[in-house]
Structures are given as C-alpha cells and as structure tokens.
XYZ file of N, CA, C and O in Angstrom:
540
model
N -6.638 10.783 -16.644
C -6.010 11.936 -16.031
C -4.610 11.599 -15.524
O -3.733 12.442 -15.550
N -4.392 10.364 -15.065
C -3.084 9.939 -14.572
C -2.569 8.809 -15.450
O -3.331 7.928 -15.838
N -1.277 8.811 -15.728
C -0.698 7.693 -16.488
C -0.201 6.585 -15.561
O 0.239 5.544 -16.009
N -0.295 6.830 -14.253
C 0.063 5.818 -13.258
C -1.175 5.446 -12.456
O -2.203 6.132 -12.510
N -1.050 4.343 -11.715
C -2.145 3.899 -10.853
C -1.561 3.538 -9.499
O -0.515 2.892 -9.419
N -2.235 3.982 -8.436
C -1.879 3.594 -7.076
C -2.857 2.507 -6.659
O -4.073 2.699 -6.718
N -2.311 1.366 -6.270
C -3.142 0.245 -5.828
C -2.643 -0.249 -4.485
O -1.434 -0.395 -4.275
N -3.583 -0.514 -3.596
C -3.304 -1.109 -2.288
C -4.087 -2.413 -2.242
O -5.303 -2.408 -2.457
N -3.391 -3.512 -1.983
C -4.046 -4.818 -1.913
C -3.868 -5.357 -0.497
O -2.745 -5.442 0.010
N -4.990 -5.710 0.127
C -5.000 -6.219 1.493
C -5.416 -7.681 1.496
O -6.287 -8.079 0.714
N -4.794 -8.467 2.365
C -5.211 -9.860 2.493
C -6.649 -9.896 2.998
O -7.019 -9.128 3.890
N -7.452 -10.755 2.439
C -8.895 -10.730 2.674
C -9.360 -11.300 4.015
O -10.560 -11.309 4.279
N -8.454 -11.719 4.871
C -8.868 -12.266 6.162
C -8.483 -11.373 7.345
O -8.490 -11.808 8.489
N -8.197 -10.102 7.082
C -7.796 -9.193 8.150
C -9.005 -8.668 8.914
O -10.097 -8.519 8.359
N -8.787 -8.356 10.193
C -9.794 -7.660 10.988
C -9.911 -6.235 10.418
O -8.971 -5.725 9.807
N -11.037 -5.587 10.663
C -11.223 -4.225 10.139
C -10.115 -3.280 10.587
O -9.587 -2.501 9.796
N -9.768 -3.325 11.880
C -8.722 -2.429 12.379
C -7.390 -2.706 11.681
O -6.620 -1.777 11.415
N -7.130 -3.970 11.376
C -5.880 -4.311 10.699
C -5.864 -3.749 9.279
O -4.853 -3.207 8.834
N -6.973 -3.880 8.570
C -7.060 -3.346 7.202
C -6.811 -1.845 7.179
O -6.067 -1.340 6.328
N -7.420 -1.138 8.111
C -7.233 0.311 8.161
C -5.803 0.674 8.527
O -5.191 1.564 7.921
N -5.239 -0.017 9.509
C -3.875 0.232 9.945
C -2.883 -0.013 8.805
O -2.011 0.816 8.526
N -3.024 -1.149 8.143
C -2.108 -1.509 7.058
C -2.242 -0.526 5.896
O -1.246 -0.095 5.315
N -3.467 -0.134 5.558
C -3.685 0.826 4.474
C -2.952 2.131 4.755
O -2.284 2.677 3.869
N -3.068 2.627 5.981
C -2.392 3.876 6.338
C -0.877 3.738 6.216
O -0.206 4.606 5.641
N -0.324 2.649 6.741
C 1.123 2.445 6.645
C 1.576 2.334 5.191
O 2.572 2.939 4.791
N 0.856 1.554 4.395
C 1.259 1.349 3.006
C 1.205 2.637 2.195
O 2.105 2.916 1.407
N 0.159 3.426 2.387
C 0.054 4.673 1.630
C 1.153 5.646 2.031
O 1.655 6.387 1.194
N 1.558 5.596 3.301
C 2.660 6.480 3.710
C 3.939 6.116 2.960
O 4.737 6.989 2.630
N 4.123 4.836 2.665
C 5.283 4.425 1.879
C 5.227 4.928 0.447
O 6.244 5.339 -0.123
N 4.046 4.919 -0.147
C 3.884 5.440 -1.512
C 4.190 6.931 -1.534
O 4.911 7.423 -2.401
N 3.680 7.664 -0.560
C 3.932 9.100 -0.488
C 5.424 9.376 -0.284
O 5.982 10.302 -0.881
N 6.085 8.565 0.527
C 7.525 8.753 0.744
C 8.301 8.520 -0.552
O 9.271 9.227 -0.839
N 7.876 7.536 -1.339
C 8.565 7.236 -2.592
C 8.253 8.264 -3.675
O 9.096 8.562 -4.514
N 7.030 8.803 -3.663
C 6.573 9.731 -4.695
C 5.993 10.996 -4.060
O 4.786 11.245 -4.127
N 6.818 11.833 -3.435
C 6.286 13.007 -2.739
C 5.561 13.980 -3.667
O 4.733 14.772 -3.203
N 5.814 13.890 -4.948
C 5.151 14.793 -5.892
C 3.646 14.536 -6.013
O 2.926 15.361 -6.579
N 3.147 13.433 -5.461
C 1.697 13.200 -5.550
C 0.922 13.978 -4.486
O -0.302 14.000 -4.515
N 1.634 14.645 -3.591
C 0.957 15.421 -2.549
C 0.594 16.800 -3.088
O 1.411 17.480 -3.706
N -0.656 17.176 -2.864
C -1.158 18.472 -3.327
C -0.827 19.596 -2.361
O 0.090 19.494 -1.540
N -1.588 20.632 -2.463
C -1.418 21.819 -1.619
C -2.248 21.659 -0.342
O -3.214 20.901 -0.320
N -1.891 22.410 0.711
C -2.694 22.364 1.939
C -4.152 22.767 1.657
O -4.430 23.535 0.741
N -5.049 22.253 2.472
C -6.467 22.600 2.379
C -6.746 23.750 3.338
O -6.092 23.886 4.367
N -7.741 24.562 2.978
C -8.140 25.676 3.826
C -9.665 25.725 3.837
O -10.300 25.686 2.788
N -10.233 25.798 5.044
C -11.690 25.903 5.121
C -12.119 27.370 5.035
O -11.283 28.271 4.911
N -13.418 27.588 5.089
C -13.977 28.932 4.950
C -13.457 29.894 6.006
O -13.320 31.101 5.774
N -13.113 29.364 7.203
C -12.605 30.212 8.283
C -11.083 30.360 8.248
O -10.486 30.841 9.198
N -10.482 29.915 7.155
C -9.027 30.003 6.948
C -8.208 29.114 7.865
O -7.021 29.381 8.101
N -8.810 28.063 8.416
C -8.035 27.060 9.136
C -7.293 26.226 8.103
O -7.858 25.857 7.062
N -6.052 25.929 8.395
C -5.204 25.176 7.463
C -5.201 23.702 7.855
O -5.119 23.363 9.040
N -5.256 22.833 6.843
C -5.235 21.380 7.023
C -4.142 20.781 6.141
O -3.708 21.392 5.169
N -3.723 19.597 6.497
C -2.670 18.928 5.740
C -3.056 18.714 4.285
O -4.214 18.434 3.975
N -2.073 18.779 3.397
C -2.342 18.426 2.006
C -2.588 16.918 1.887
O -2.138 16.148 2.740
N -3.307 16.527 0.874
C -3.620 15.124 0.621
C -3.061 14.708 -0.734
O -2.617 15.543 -1.526
N -3.129 13.432 -0.997
C -2.665 12.920 -2.283
C -3.514 13.491 -3.414
O -4.742 13.559 -3.305
N -2.863 13.898 -4.494
C -3.575 14.362 -5.684
C -4.166 13.188 -6.447
O -5.103 13.352 -7.204
N -3.560 12.035 -6.269
C -3.936 10.857 -7.044
C -4.732 9.880 -6.192
O -4.312 9.523 -5.098
N -5.888 9.452 -6.692
C -6.661 8.467 -5.931
C -5.944 7.119 -5.892
O -5.088 6.832 -6.731
N -6.303 6.329 -4.904
C -5.766 4.973 -4.775
C -6.936 4.002 -4.757
O -7.970 4.304 -4.156
N -6.776 2.864 -5.411
C -7.797 1.831 -5.320
C -7.374 0.857 -4.227
O -6.183 0.592 -4.043
N -8.359 0.373 -3.482
C -8.084 -0.586 -2.418
C -8.756 -1.899 -2.808
O -9.963 -1.943 -3.065
N -7.950 -2.944 -2.858
C -8.385 -4.261 -3.298
C -8.135 -5.279 -2.200
O -7.453 -4.985 -1.213
N -8.647 -6.489 -2.387
C -8.353 -7.563 -1.454
C -8.046 -8.832 -2.230
O -8.443 -8.984 -3.397
N -7.325 -9.724 -1.566
C -6.926 -10.983 -2.193
C -6.611 -11.997 -1.107
O -6.306 -11.632 0.030
N -6.673 -13.268 -1.470
C -6.290 -14.311 -0.519
C -4.770 -14.387 -0.432
O -4.052 -13.716 -1.191
N -4.275 -15.188 0.479
C -2.829 -15.261 0.726
C -2.049 -15.704 -0.507
O -0.975 -15.166 -0.787
N -2.575 -16.658 -1.252
C -1.873 -17.143 -2.449
C -1.767 -16.044 -3.504
O -0.710 -15.869 -4.128
N -2.828 -15.283 -3.687
C -2.801 -14.189 -4.660
C -1.878 -13.077 -4.184
O -1.163 -12.468 -4.990
N -1.862 -12.814 -2.879
C -0.934 -11.813 -2.338
C 0.503 -12.192 -2.675
O 1.294 -11.344 -3.089
N 0.840 -13.470 -2.518
C 2.202 -13.929 -2.830
C 2.504 -13.737 -4.314
O 3.620 -13.330 -4.672
N 1.534 -13.994 -5.180
C 1.730 -13.796 -6.628
C 1.941 -12.319 -6.947
O 2.805 -11.974 -7.757
N 1.151 -11.456 -6.325
C 1.288 -10.011 -6.553
C 2.666 -9.542 -6.102
O 3.344 -8.790 -6.811
N 3.102 -10.018 -4.950
C 4.426 -9.675 -4.436
C 5.504 -10.099 -5.441
O 6.385 -9.318 -5.803
N 5.415 -11.341 -5.911
C 6.398 -11.860 -6.867
C 6.377 -11.064 -8.179
O 7.425 -10.704 -8.710
N 5.176 -10.781 -8.701
C 5.073 -10.027 -9.966
C 5.709 -8.648 -9.851
O 6.373 -8.181 -10.775
N 5.498 -7.978 -8.715
C 6.094 -6.657 -8.524
C 7.621 -6.754 -8.535
O 8.298 -5.955 -9.185
N 8.151 -7.745 -7.827
C 9.602 -7.930 -7.805
C 10.144 -8.244 -9.199
O 11.173 -7.697 -9.606
N 9.456 -9.113 -9.920
C 9.897 -9.485 -11.269
C 9.933 -8.289 -12.213
O 10.749 -8.244 -13.124
N 9.052 -7.334 -12.001
C 8.976 -6.152 -12.865
C 9.811 -4.985 -12.329
O 9.814 -3.902 -12.902
N 10.472 -5.186 -11.209
C 11.315 -4.140 -10.645
C 10.537 -2.967 -10.058
O 11.067 -1.873 -9.940
N 9.280 -3.202 -9.672
C 8.462 -2.150 -9.080
C 8.667 -2.165 -7.566
O 8.450 -3.182 -6.908
N 9.107 -1.054 -7.038
C 9.300 -0.934 -5.587
C 7.934 -0.761 -4.942
O 7.138 0.079 -5.364
N 7.674 -1.546 -3.916
C 6.366 -1.525 -3.252
C 6.505 -1.163 -1.787
O 7.600 -1.160 -1.221
N 5.365 -0.890 -1.186
C 5.245 -0.858 0.271
C 4.699 -2.235 0.631
O 3.728 -2.684 0.017
N 5.308 -2.907 1.583
C 4.874 -4.254 1.955
C 4.735 -4.334 3.463
O 5.598 -3.849 4.204
N 3.656 -4.935 3.920
C 3.401 -5.132 5.344
C 3.233 -6.623 5.557
O 2.417 -7.251 4.884
N 4.026 -7.194 6.461
C 3.934 -8.628 6.736
C 3.232 -8.854 8.069
O 3.242 -7.998 8.954
N 2.628 -10.017 8.194
C 1.803 -10.359 9.349
C 2.515 -10.125 10.686
O 1.926 -9.643 11.654
N 3.772 -10.452 10.756
C 4.528 -10.353 12.013
C 4.660 -8.912 12.506
O 4.929 -8.675 13.687
N 4.451 -7.948 11.632
C 4.554 -6.550 12.043
C 3.404 -6.131 12.963
O 3.512 -5.124 13.665
N 2.312 -6.907 13.001
C 1.216 -6.592 13.914
C 1.638 -6.725 15.372
O 1.031 -6.123 16.253
N 2.672 -7.504 15.650
C 3.083 -7.734 17.036
C 4.208 -6.805 17.477
O 4.723 -6.947 18.579
N 4.569 -5.846 16.649
C 5.637 -4.911 17.016
C 5.028 -3.568 17.403
O 3.847 -3.328 17.168
N 5.851 -2.724 17.969
C 5.310 -1.458 18.443
C 5.967 -0.217 17.878
O 5.569 0.894 18.220
N 6.982 -0.383 17.029
C 7.662 0.791 16.489
C 8.422 0.410 15.228
O 8.577 -0.766 14.894
N 8.904 1.419 14.531
C 9.510 1.240 13.212
C 10.709 0.296 13.215
O 10.823 -0.578 12.358
N 11.603 0.457 14.169
C 12.792 -0.409 14.212
C 12.387 -1.880 14.381
O 12.918 -2.768 13.712
N 11.431 -2.134 15.262
C 10.951 -3.506 15.463
C 10.245 -4.029 14.209
O 10.367 -5.210 13.866
N 9.518 -3.144 13.517
C 8.890 -3.541 12.252
C 9.943 -3.996 11.246
O 9.800 -5.032 10.590
N 10.993 -3.208 11.100
C 12.055 -3.554 10.145
C 12.772 -4.834 10.542
O 13.136 -5.640 9.686
N 12.960 -5.049 11.842
C 13.574 -6.302 12.307
C 12.698 -7.499 11.954
O 13.192 -8.512 11.455
N 11.402 -7.391 12.213
C 10.476 -8.489 11.882
C 10.439 -8.713 10.374
O 10.504 -9.857 9.901
N 10.350 -7.642 9.617
C 10.285 -7.710 8.156
C 11.530 -8.405 7.585
O 11.434 -9.229 6.673
N 12.687 -8.067 8.127
C 13.952 -8.579 7.618
C 14.187 -10.055 7.859
O 15.157 -10.617 7.349
N 13.317 -10.704 8.594
C 13.483 -12.134 8.875
C 12.872 -13.020 7.797
O 12.941 -14.240 7.901
N 12.292 -12.400 6.763
C 11.603 -13.175 5.737
C 12.119 -12.821 4.349
O 12.575 -11.716 4.105
N 12.004 -13.777 3.454
C 12.294 -13.545 2.044
C 10.954 -13.520 1.316
O 9.922 -13.880 1.897
N 10.934 -13.143 0.046
C 9.664 -13.163 -0.688
C 8.994 -14.538 -0.701
O 7.770 -14.620 -0.773
N 9.766 -15.584 -0.583
C 9.192 -16.937 -0.630
C 8.426 -17.305 0.640
O 7.499 -18.101 0.591
N 8.802 -16.746 1.775
C 8.117 -17.130 3.011
C 7.451 -15.965 3.750
O 6.888 -16.154 4.822
N 7.476 -14.784 3.175
C 6.818 -13.634 3.798
C 5.308 -13.833 3.780
O 4.740 -14.249 2.777
N 4.671 -13.551 4.914
C 3.207 -13.620 4.995
C 2.671 -12.207 4.779
O 2.331 -11.494 5.732
N 2.618 -11.812 3.515
C 2.175 -10.460 3.169
C 0.702 -10.278 3.505
O -0.135 -11.084 3.115
N 0.409 -9.225 4.260
C -0.984 -8.892 4.541
C -1.411 -7.642 3.781
O -2.598 -7.341 3.697
N -0.436 -6.921 3.227
C -0.740 -5.739 2.440
C 0.421 -5.359 1.555
O 1.573 -5.507 1.948
N 0.091 -4.907 0.369
C 1.108 -4.439 -0.572
C 0.527 -3.247 -1.327
O -0.666 -3.241 -1.658
N 1.337 -2.224 -1.536
C 0.902 -1.038 -2.273
C 1.953 -0.685 -3.300
O 3.155 -0.880 -3.069
N 1.494 -0.180 -4.426
C 2.417 0.218 -5.473
C 1.841 1.348 -6.295
O 0.622 1.560 -6.326
N 2.744 2.055 -6.948
C 2.387 3.079 -7.929
C 3.285 2.836 -9.123
O 4.508 2.889 -9.020
N 2.668 2.554 -10.238
C 3.406 2.308 -11.471
C 2.511 2.681 -12.647
O 1.337 3.037 -12.456
N 3.064 2.598 -13.844
C 2.281 2.840 -15.048
C 1.041 1.951 -14.986
O 1.104 0.820 -14.522
N -0.100 2.485 -15.433
C -1.384 1.780 -15.282
C -1.344 0.343 -15.772
O -1.805 -0.573 -15.092
N -0.813 0.136 -16.955
C -0.790 -1.211 -17.550
C 0.041 -2.158 -16.689
O -0.337 -3.307 -16.462
N 1.156 -1.690 -16.183
C 2.029 -2.506 -15.332
C 1.319 -2.827 -14.017
O 1.319 -3.978 -13.570
N 0.714 -1.812 -13.412
C -0.018 -2.035 -12.162
C -1.109 -3.074 -12.356
O -1.257 -3.997 -11.544
N -1.881 -2.946 -13.434
C -2.975 -3.896 -13.684
C -2.462 -5.328 -13.823
O -3.100 -6.264 -13.341
N -1.314 -5.509 -14.449
C -0.741 -6.859 -14.582
C -0.296 -7.401 -13.230
O -0.466 -8.580 -12.940
N 0.282 -6.539 -12.425
C 0.779 -6.973 -11.113
C -0.376 -7.369 -10.199
O -0.297 -8.394 -9.512
N -1.447 -6.597 -10.179
C -2.538 -6.827 -9.215
C -3.585 -7.808 -9.724
O -4.614 -8.025 -9.064
N -3.329 -8.423 -10.861
C -4.299 -9.352 -11.443
C -4.705 -10.413 -10.399
O -3.878 -10.973 -9.709
N -6.009 -10.654 -10.307
C -6.539 -11.615 -9.357
C -7.105 -11.001 -8.099
O -7.880 -11.629 -7.383
N -6.735 -9.749 -7.814
C -7.286 -9.055 -6.645
C -8.666 -8.503 -7.003
O -8.944 -8.195 -8.158
N -9.503 -8.390 -6.003
C -10.876 -7.888 -6.181
C -11.053 -6.597 -5.397
O -10.321 -6.328 -4.446
N -12.064 -5.833 -5.761
C -12.351 -4.591 -5.013
C -12.594 -4.962 -3.541
O -13.291 -5.932 -3.244
N -12.026 -4.168 -2.658
C -12.202 -4.398 -1.224
C -13.659 -4.139 -0.857
O -14.238 -3.155 -1.312
N -14.224 -5.011 -0.030
C -15.650 -4.812 0.322
C -15.918 -3.561 1.134
O -15.117 -3.047 1.795
C-alpha cells in the first residue's frame, strides 16, 4: 500500500518511559518532515473532534548501541534525513537545550538512543539492517 516505510529504532537498554518519550519525539520529526502523511481529523459518534493521525504505520525496532551507530551512519551515507535523539537530551528540559546538547556531538561520538526515518522501503530496510522488533 505504501512505497515508503517509517521505521523507529530505539536503543535496547532504555527504561520504558525513555522508549515512549523518544518514540513520541522521533515521530514528531517524521511528521514535520512529511506533513502529507497526516490524515483527516477523527470524529466519534457524538461528533466530538479528535486530532488527525498518521496515515502510514510505523514499525518500532530495537538495537544495541553498536547497531544504532551503524544505522545512523548508513542513513547519512544514503542522504536520508532522520530524526535522531541522543542520550544527553534526557537531561534537558526544552527544545533549545536539546539542540545545544545535540550540537556537541558528531556522528562518530553521538550516543544515539533513537533514530527514525521514512524512505523508500528497500532503502529503509538496508539502513535498519540488524535491528529487531521492539519487545
């Protein structure tokens, strides 16, 4: 049904709250990059209106730190823009501080705890190779 795939990969040693937090942040980046994936608002039987959701499903995977670094590198090598969350962002409290923490690292030393991307299915599958379905 879709010629693209949305994948979110989380480092496999995160606390549950961290996994959920990072997933939400990463998916917001995908939506910002590809606003066309958002559907129409939802309406219940009583005509209450709810926010629209993504039309396209996302798979959530997990990987160890070494595999996360490989996925990060593969995405960069293929020119795929990703959403990336680094470990140091857990200690910040707002967007500006997140960007400051993020900007202190290069791909070689970033401690990626989550990465999300949307690309052609074949490209996505090559990038996320080694990640497993999230438990």
